[in-house]
CSV table of C-alpha atoms in Angstrom, one decimal:
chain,number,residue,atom,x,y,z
A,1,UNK,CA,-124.3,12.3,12.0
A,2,UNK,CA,-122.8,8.9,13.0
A,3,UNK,CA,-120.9,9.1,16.8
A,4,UNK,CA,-117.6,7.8,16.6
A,5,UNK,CA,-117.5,5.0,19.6
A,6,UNK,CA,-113.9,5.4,21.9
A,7,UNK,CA,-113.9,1.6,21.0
A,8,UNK,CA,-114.7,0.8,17.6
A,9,UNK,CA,-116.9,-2.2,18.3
A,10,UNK,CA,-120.0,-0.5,17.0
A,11,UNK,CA,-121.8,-2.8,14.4
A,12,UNK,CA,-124.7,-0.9,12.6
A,13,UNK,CA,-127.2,-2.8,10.5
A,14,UNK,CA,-129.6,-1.5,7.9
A,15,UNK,CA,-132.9,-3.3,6.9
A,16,UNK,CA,-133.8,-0.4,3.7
A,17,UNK,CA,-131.2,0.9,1.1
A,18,UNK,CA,-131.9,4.3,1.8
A,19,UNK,CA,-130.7,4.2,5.4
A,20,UNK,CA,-127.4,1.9,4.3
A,21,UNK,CA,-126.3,4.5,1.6
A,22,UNK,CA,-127.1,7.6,3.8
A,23,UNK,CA,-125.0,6.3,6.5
A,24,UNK,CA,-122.4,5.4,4.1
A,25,UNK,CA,-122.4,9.2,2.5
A,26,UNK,CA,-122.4,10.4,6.6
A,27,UNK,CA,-118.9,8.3,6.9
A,28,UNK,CA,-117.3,9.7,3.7
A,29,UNK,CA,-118.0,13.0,4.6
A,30,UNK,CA,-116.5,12.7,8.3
A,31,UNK,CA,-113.2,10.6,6.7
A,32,UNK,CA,-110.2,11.2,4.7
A,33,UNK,CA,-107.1,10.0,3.4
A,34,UNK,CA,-103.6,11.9,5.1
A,35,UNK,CA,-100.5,11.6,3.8
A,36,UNK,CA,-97.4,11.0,6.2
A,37,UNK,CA,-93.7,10.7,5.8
A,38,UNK,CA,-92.4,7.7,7.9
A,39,UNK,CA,-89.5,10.6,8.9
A,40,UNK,CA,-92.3,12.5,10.6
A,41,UNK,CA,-94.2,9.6,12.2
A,42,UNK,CA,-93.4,8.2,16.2
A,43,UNK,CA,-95.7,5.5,17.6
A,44,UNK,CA,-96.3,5.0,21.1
A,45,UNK,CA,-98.7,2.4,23.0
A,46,UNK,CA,-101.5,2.4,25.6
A,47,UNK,CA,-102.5,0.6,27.6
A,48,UNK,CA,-105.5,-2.6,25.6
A,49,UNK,CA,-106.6,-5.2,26.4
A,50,UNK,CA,-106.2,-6.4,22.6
A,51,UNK,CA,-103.1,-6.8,21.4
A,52,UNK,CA,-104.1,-7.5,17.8
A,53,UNK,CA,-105.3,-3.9,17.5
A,54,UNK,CA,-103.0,-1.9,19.8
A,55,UNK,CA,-104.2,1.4,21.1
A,56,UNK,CA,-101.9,3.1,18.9
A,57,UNK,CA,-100.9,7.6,19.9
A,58,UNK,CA,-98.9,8.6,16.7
A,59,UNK,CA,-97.1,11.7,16.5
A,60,UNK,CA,-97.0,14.0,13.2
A,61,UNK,CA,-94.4,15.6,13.6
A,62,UNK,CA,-94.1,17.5,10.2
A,63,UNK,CA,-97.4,18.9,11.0
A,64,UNK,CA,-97.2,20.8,14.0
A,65,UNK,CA,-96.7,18.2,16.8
A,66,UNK,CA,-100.3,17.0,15.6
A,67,UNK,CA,-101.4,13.8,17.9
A,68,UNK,CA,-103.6,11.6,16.9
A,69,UNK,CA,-104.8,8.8,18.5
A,70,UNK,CA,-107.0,5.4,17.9
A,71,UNK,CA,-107.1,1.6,17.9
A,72,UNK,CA,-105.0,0.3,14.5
A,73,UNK,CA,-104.7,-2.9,13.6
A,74,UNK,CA,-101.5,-4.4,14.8
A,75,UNK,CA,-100.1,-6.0,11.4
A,76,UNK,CA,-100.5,-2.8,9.6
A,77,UNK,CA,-98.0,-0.9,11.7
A,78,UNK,CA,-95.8,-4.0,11.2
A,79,UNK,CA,-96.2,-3.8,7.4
A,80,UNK,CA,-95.4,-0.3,7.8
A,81,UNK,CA,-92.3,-0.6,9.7
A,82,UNK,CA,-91.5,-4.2,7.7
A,83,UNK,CA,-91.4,-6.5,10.9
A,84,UNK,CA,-93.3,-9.4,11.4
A,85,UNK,CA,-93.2,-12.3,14.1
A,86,UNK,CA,-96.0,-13.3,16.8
A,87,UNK,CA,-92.8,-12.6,19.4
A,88,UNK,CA,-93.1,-8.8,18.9
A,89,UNK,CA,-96.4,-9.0,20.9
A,90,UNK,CA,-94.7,-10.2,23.8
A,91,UNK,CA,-92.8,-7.6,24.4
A,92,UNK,CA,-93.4,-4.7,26.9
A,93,UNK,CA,-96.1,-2.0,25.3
A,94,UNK,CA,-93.2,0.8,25.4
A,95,UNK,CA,-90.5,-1.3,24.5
A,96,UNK,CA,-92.5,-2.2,21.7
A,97,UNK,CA,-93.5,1.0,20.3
A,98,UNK,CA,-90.2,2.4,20.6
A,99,UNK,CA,-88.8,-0.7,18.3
A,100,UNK,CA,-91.3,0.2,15.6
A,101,UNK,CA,-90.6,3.6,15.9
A,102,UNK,CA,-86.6,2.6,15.2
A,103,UNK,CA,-87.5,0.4,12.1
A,104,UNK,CA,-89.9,2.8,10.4
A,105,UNK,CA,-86.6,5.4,10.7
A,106,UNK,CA,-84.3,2.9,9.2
A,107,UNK,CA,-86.5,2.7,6.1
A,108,UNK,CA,-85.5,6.5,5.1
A,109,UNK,CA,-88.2,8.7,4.0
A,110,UNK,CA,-91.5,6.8,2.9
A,111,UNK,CA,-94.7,8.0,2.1
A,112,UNK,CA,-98.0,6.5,4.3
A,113,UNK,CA,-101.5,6.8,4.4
A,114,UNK,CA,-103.5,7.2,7.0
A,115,UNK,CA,-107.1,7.3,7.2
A,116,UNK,CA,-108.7,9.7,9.5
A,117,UNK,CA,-112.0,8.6,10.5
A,118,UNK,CA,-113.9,11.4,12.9
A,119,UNK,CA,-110.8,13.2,13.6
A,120,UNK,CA,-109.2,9.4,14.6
A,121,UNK,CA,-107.1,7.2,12.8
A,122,UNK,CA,-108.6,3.8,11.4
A,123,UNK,CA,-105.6,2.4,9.0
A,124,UNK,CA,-102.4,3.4,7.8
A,125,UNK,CA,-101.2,1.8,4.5
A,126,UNK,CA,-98.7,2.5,2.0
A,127,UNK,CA,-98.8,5.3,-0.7
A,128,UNK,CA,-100.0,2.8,-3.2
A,129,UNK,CA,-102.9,1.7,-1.2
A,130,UNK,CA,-105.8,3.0,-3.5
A,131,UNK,CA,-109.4,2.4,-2.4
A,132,UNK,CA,-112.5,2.5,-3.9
A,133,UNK,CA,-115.4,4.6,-2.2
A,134,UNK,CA,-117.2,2.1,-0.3
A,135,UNK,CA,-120.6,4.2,-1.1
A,136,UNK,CA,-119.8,3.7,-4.9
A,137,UNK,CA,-119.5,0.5,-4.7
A,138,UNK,CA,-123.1,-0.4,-2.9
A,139,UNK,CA,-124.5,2.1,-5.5
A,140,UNK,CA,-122.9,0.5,-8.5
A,141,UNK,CA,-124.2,-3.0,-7.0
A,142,UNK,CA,-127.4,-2.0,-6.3
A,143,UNK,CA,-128.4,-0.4,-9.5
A,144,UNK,CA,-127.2,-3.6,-11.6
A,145,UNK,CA,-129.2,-5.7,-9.1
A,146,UNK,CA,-132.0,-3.8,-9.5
A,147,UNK,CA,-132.2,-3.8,-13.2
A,148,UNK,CA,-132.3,-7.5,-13.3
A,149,UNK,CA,-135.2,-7.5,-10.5
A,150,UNK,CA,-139.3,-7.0,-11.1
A,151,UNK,CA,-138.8,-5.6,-7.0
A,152,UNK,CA,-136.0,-3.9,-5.0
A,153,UNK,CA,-132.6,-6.2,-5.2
A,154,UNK,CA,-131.7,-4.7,-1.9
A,155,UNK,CA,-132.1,-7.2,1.4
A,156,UNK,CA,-130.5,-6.3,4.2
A,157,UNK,CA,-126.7,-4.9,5.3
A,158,UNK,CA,-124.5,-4.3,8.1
A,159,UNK,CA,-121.4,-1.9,8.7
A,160,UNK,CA,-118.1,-1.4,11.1
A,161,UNK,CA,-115.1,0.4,11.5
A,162,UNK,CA,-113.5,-2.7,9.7
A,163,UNK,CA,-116.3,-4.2,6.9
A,164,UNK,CA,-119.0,-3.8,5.1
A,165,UNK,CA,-120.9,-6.1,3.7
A,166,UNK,CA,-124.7,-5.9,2.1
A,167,UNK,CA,-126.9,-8.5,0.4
A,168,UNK,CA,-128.8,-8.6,-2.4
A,169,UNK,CA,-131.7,-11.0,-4.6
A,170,UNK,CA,-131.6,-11.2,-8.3
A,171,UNK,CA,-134.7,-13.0,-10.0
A,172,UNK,CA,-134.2,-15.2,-12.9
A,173,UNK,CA,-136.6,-17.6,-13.9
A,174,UNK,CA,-134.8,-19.3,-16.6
A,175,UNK,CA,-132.3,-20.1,-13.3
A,176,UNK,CA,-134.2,-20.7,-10.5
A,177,UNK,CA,-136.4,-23.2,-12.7
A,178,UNK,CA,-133.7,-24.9,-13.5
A,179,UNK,CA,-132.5,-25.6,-9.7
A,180,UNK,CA,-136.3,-26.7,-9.1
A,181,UNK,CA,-136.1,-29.2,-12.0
A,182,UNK,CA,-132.9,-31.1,-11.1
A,183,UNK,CA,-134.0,-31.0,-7.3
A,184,UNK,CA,-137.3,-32.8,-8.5
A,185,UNK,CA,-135.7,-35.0,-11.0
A,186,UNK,CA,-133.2,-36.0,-8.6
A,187,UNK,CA,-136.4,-37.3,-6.1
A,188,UNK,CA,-134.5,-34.9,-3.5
A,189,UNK,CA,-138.0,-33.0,-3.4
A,190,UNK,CA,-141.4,-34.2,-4.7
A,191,UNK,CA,-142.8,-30.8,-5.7
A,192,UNK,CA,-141.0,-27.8,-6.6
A,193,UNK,CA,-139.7,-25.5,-4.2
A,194,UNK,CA,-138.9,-21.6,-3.7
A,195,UNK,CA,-135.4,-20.8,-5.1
A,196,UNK,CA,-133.5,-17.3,-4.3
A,197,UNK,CA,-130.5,-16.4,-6.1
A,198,UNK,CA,-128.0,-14.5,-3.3
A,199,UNK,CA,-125.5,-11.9,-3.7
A,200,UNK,CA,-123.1,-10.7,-0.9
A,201,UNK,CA,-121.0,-7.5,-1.9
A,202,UNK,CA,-118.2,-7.2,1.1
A,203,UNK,CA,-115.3,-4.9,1.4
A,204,UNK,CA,-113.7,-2.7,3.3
A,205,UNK,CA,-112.0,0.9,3.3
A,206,UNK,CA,-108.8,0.1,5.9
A,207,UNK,CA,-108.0,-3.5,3.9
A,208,UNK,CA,-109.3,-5.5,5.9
A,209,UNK,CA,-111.1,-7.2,2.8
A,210,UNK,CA,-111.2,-6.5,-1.0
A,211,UNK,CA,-114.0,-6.2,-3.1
A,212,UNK,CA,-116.0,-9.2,-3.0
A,213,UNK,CA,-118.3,-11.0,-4.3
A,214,UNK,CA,-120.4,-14.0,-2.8
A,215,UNK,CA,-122.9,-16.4,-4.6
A,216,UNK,CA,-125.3,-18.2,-3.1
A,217,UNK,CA,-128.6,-20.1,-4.2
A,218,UNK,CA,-131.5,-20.3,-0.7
A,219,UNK,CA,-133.3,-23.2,-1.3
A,220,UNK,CA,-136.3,-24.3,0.7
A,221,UNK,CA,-135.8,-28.2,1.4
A,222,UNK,CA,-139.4,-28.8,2.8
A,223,UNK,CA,-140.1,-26.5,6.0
A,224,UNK,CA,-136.8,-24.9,6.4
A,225,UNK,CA,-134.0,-23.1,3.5
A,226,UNK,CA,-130.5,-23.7,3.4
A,227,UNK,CA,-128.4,-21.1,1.9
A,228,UNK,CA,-125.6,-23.1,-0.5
A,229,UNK,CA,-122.6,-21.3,-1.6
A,230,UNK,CA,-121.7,-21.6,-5.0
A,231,UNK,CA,-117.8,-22.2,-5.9
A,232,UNK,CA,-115.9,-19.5,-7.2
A,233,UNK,CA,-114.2,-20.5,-10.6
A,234,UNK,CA,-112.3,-17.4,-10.9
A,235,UNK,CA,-110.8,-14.7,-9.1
A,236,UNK,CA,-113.4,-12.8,-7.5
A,237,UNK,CA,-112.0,-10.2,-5.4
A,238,UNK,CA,-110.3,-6.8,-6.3
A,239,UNK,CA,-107.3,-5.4,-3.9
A,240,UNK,CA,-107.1,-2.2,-2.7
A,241,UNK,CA,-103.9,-1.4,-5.3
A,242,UNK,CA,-103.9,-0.3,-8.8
A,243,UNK,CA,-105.6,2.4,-10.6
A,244,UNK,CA,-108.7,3.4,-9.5
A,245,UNK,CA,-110.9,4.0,-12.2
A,246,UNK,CA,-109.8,0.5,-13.9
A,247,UNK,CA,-110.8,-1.3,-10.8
A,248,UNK,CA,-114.4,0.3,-10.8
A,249,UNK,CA,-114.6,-0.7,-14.1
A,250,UNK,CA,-113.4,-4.0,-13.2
A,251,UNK,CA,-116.3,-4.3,-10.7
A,252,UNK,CA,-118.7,-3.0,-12.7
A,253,UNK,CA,-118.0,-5.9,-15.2
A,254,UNK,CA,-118.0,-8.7,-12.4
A,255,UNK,CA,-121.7,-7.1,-11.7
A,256,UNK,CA,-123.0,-7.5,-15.0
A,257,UNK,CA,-121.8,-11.0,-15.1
A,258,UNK,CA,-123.7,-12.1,-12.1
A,259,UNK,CA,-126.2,-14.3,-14.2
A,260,UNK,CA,-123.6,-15.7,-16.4
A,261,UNK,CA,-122.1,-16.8,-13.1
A,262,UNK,CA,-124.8,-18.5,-11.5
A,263,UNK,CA,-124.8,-20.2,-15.0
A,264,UNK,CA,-121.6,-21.6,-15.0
A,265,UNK,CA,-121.8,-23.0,-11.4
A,266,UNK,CA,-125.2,-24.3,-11.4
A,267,UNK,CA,-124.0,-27.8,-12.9
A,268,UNK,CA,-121.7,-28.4,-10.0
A,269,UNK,CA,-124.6,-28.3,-7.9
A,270,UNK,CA,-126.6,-30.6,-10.1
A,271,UNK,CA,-124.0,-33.1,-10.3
A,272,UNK,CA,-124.2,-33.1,-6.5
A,273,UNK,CA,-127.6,-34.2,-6.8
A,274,UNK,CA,-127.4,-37.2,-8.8
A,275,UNK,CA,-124.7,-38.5,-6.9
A,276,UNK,CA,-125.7,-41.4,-4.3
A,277,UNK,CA,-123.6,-41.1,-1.0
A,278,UNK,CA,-124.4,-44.7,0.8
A,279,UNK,CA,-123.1,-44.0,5.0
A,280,UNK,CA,-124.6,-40.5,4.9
A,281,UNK,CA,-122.7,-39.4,8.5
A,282,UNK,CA,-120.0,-41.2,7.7
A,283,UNK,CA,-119.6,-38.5,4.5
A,284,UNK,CA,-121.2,-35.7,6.4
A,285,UNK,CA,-118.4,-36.3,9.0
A,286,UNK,CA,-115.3,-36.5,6.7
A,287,UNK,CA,-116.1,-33.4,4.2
A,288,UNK,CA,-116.9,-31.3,7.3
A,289,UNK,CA,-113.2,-32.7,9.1
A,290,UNK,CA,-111.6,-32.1,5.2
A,291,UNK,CA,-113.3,-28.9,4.8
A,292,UNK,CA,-111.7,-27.3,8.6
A,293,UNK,CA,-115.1,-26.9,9.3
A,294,UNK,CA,-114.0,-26.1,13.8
A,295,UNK,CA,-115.9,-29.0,15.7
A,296,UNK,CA,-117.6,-26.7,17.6
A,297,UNK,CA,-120.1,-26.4,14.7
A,298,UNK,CA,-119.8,-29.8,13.1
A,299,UNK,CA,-121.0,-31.6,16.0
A,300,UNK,CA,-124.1,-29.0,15.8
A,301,UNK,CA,-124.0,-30.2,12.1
A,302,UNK,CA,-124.0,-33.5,12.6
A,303,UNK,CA,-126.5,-34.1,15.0
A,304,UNK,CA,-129.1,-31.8,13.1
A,305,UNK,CA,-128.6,-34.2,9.7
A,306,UNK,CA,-128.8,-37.4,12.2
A,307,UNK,CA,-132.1,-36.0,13.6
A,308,UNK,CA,-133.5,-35.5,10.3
A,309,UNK,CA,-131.9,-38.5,7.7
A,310,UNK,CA,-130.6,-41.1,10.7
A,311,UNK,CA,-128.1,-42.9,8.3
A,312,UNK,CA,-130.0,-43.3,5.2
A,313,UNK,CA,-128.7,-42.9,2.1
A,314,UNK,CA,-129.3,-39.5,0.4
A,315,UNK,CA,-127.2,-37.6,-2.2
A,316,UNK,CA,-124.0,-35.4,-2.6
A,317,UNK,CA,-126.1,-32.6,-3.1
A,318,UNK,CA,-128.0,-33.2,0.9
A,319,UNK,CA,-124.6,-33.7,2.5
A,320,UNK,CA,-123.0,-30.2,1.6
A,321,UNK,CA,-126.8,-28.9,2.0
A,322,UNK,CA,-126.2,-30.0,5.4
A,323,UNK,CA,-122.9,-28.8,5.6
A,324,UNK,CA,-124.7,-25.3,5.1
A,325,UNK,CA,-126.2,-25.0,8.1
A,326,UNK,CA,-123.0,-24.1,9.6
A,327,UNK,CA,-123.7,-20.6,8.3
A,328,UNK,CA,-126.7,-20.4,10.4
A,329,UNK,CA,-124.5,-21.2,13.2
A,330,UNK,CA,-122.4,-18.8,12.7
A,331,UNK,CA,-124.5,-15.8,12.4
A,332,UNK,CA,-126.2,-17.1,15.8
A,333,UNK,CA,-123.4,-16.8,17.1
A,334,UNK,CA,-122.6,-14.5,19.6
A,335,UNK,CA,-119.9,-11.5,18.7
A,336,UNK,CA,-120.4,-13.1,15.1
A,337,UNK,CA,-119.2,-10.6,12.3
A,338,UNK,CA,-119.7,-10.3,8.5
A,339,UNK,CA,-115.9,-11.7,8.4
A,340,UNK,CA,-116.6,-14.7,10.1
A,341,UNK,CA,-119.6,-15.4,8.1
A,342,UNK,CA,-117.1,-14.3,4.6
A,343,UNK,CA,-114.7,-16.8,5.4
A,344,UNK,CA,-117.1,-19.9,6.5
A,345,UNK,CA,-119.2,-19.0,3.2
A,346,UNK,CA,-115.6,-19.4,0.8
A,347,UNK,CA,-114.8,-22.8,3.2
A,348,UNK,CA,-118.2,-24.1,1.9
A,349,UNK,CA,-117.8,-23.3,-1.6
A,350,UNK,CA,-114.5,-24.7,-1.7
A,351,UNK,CA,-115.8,-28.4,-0.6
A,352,UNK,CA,-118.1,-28.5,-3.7
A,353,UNK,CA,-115.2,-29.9,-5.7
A,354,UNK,CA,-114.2,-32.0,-3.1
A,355,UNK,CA,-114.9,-36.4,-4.1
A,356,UNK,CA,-117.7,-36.3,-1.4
A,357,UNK,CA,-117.6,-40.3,-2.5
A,358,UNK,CA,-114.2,-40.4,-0.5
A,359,UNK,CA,-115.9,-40.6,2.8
A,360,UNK,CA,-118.8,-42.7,1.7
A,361,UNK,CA,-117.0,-45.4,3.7
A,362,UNK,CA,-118.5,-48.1,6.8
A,363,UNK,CA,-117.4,-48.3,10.0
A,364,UNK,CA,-116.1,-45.4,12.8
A,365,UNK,CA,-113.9,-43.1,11.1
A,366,UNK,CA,-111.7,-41.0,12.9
A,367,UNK,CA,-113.5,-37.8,14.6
């Protein structure tokens, strides 16, 4: 049985499917969805030193004084209440609870959720809020993968109190040959290399994400690979709202398309490739400012691809290959979390519709 940290900072990762789904199952069985009446509900704040997840005590009061008491995540008691401003957080931690306490009151009776998580609460959301069981949706995931593999689609995974995210490999040869062909025929390799066709599933059962998908294509440039993001044409993710068994269906759809999508994207990528950036750094250094890639990491970036290509020209396709090392970054990082990594992989996929010919320029550009 999982032990429920006093903190929720507990990150658990899973290298074999069979652990990830059995710890999954042990967290449904210790969690479940209460329903409260805003009429009932009184907040009050410890002390934390985080003030965008305040040590929240709430108070039942329709159900027999009940007390619970956890870490929530400060915009969702906000949400609740309907009051919003960064100026709230200043205020004193009793002052503060008591004003959220008010608004909830001047709403009239509302129904909430609230997910209770080892006896503690993790979320409360609206009555509406309607999530899908995050152990179906790794099962559903996996078995599609699998049924496209010759071996186990199932990589690797990792879990909080906040996301979940696992990753998966699909085999296609029709695909992966193709990526080795243009990569050839584009002189960006002389042989072909090893191509892996990526899948992140990520959500989360408090809304801290929907139901997402993430698309990526590892491609071994020589000694090393570079994960590349694919861009997302369509909406990908699927909110927490709406009827349940539609959304499942939903997902299950999105699963089945997975080849279809690498399909569709796979030209982008091969357009990238047969176009001829001049003042490599120079374009290196412009999509990464364009993209809001933090300079932290771009320096990093830039002085890997310097250390490797100098100035020489290369293509589109080696820029935003090099751009893609900022995911390694990431995930070296330090306190790094599946969200960061989330959010830097859709910044990446963005860019690849970006003019990468717009910062092919001379000269010192502005840094």
């Amino acid at each position: 049985m999982t032990l429920f940290q006093k903190e929720k900072t507990e990150v658990k990762s899973f290298n074999n499917s069979e652990d990830f789904m059995d710890h999954l199952y042990d967290v449904s069985l210790n969690s479940q969805w209460k329903i409260l009446n805003s009429d009932n509900v009184y907040f009050w704040i410890n002390d934390t030193k985080d003030r965008n997840g305040v040590d929240l005590c709430l108070e039942d009061r329709g159900n027999g004084e009940t007390r619970i008491r956890e870490s929530v995540a400060f915009p969702s008691i906000c949400a609740r209440a309907q009051v919003f401003g960064e100026s709230l957080q200043k205020l004193k931690k009793d002052v503060l609870a008591s004003f959220l306490s008010k608004c909830l009151e001047t709403r009239g009776p509302i129904l909430m959720k609230a997910l209770v998580q080892y006896n503690k609460i993790s979320a409360i959301h609206s009555a509406e809020y309607t999530p899908l069981k995050m152990e179906d949706i790794f099962y559903e995931a996996e078995k599609e993968f699998n049924a496209i593999n010759k071996e186990e689609s199932f990589k690797s995974a990792e879990w909080d109190f906040k996301y979940c995210t696992a990753e998966y490999e699909v085999d296609n040869d029709e695909i992966t040959e193709a990526y080795n062909d243009a990569l050839v025929r584009n002189n960006i390799v002389t042989s072909p290399k090893k191509v892996k066709l990526l899948i992140r599933v990520t959500t989360s059962d408090v809304a801290t994400s929907g139901i997402n998908l993430t698309y990526k294509v590892r491609i071994y440039n020589g000694t090393y690979a570079v994960d590349v993001p694919l861009n997302q044409k369509r909406e990908i993710s699927i909110k927490h709202t709406g009827d349940a068994q539609k959304k499942m269906e939903e997902y299950k759809q999105k699963l089945a398309d997975t080849l279809a999508i690498y399909k569709a994207n796979q030209e982008q990528l091969f357009k990238l490739m047969s176009i001829k950036i001049y003042n490599s750094e120079n374009c290196l250094k412009g999509m990464l400012k364009k993209s809001n890639i933090p300079l932290k990491y771009a320096n990093k970036i830039v002085n890997r691809f310097t250390c490797t290509n100098g100035n020489n020209p290369c293509s589109a396709y080696e820029i935003y290959a090099a751009m893609c090392y900022l995911l390694e970054l990431v995930s070296e990082e330090e306190n790094s979390s599946s969200a960061n990594t989330l959010r830097y992989e859709e910044l990446l996929a963005k860019s690849v519709t970006k003019n990468f010919k717009d910062f092919d320029v001379t000269g010192e550009i502005a840094w």
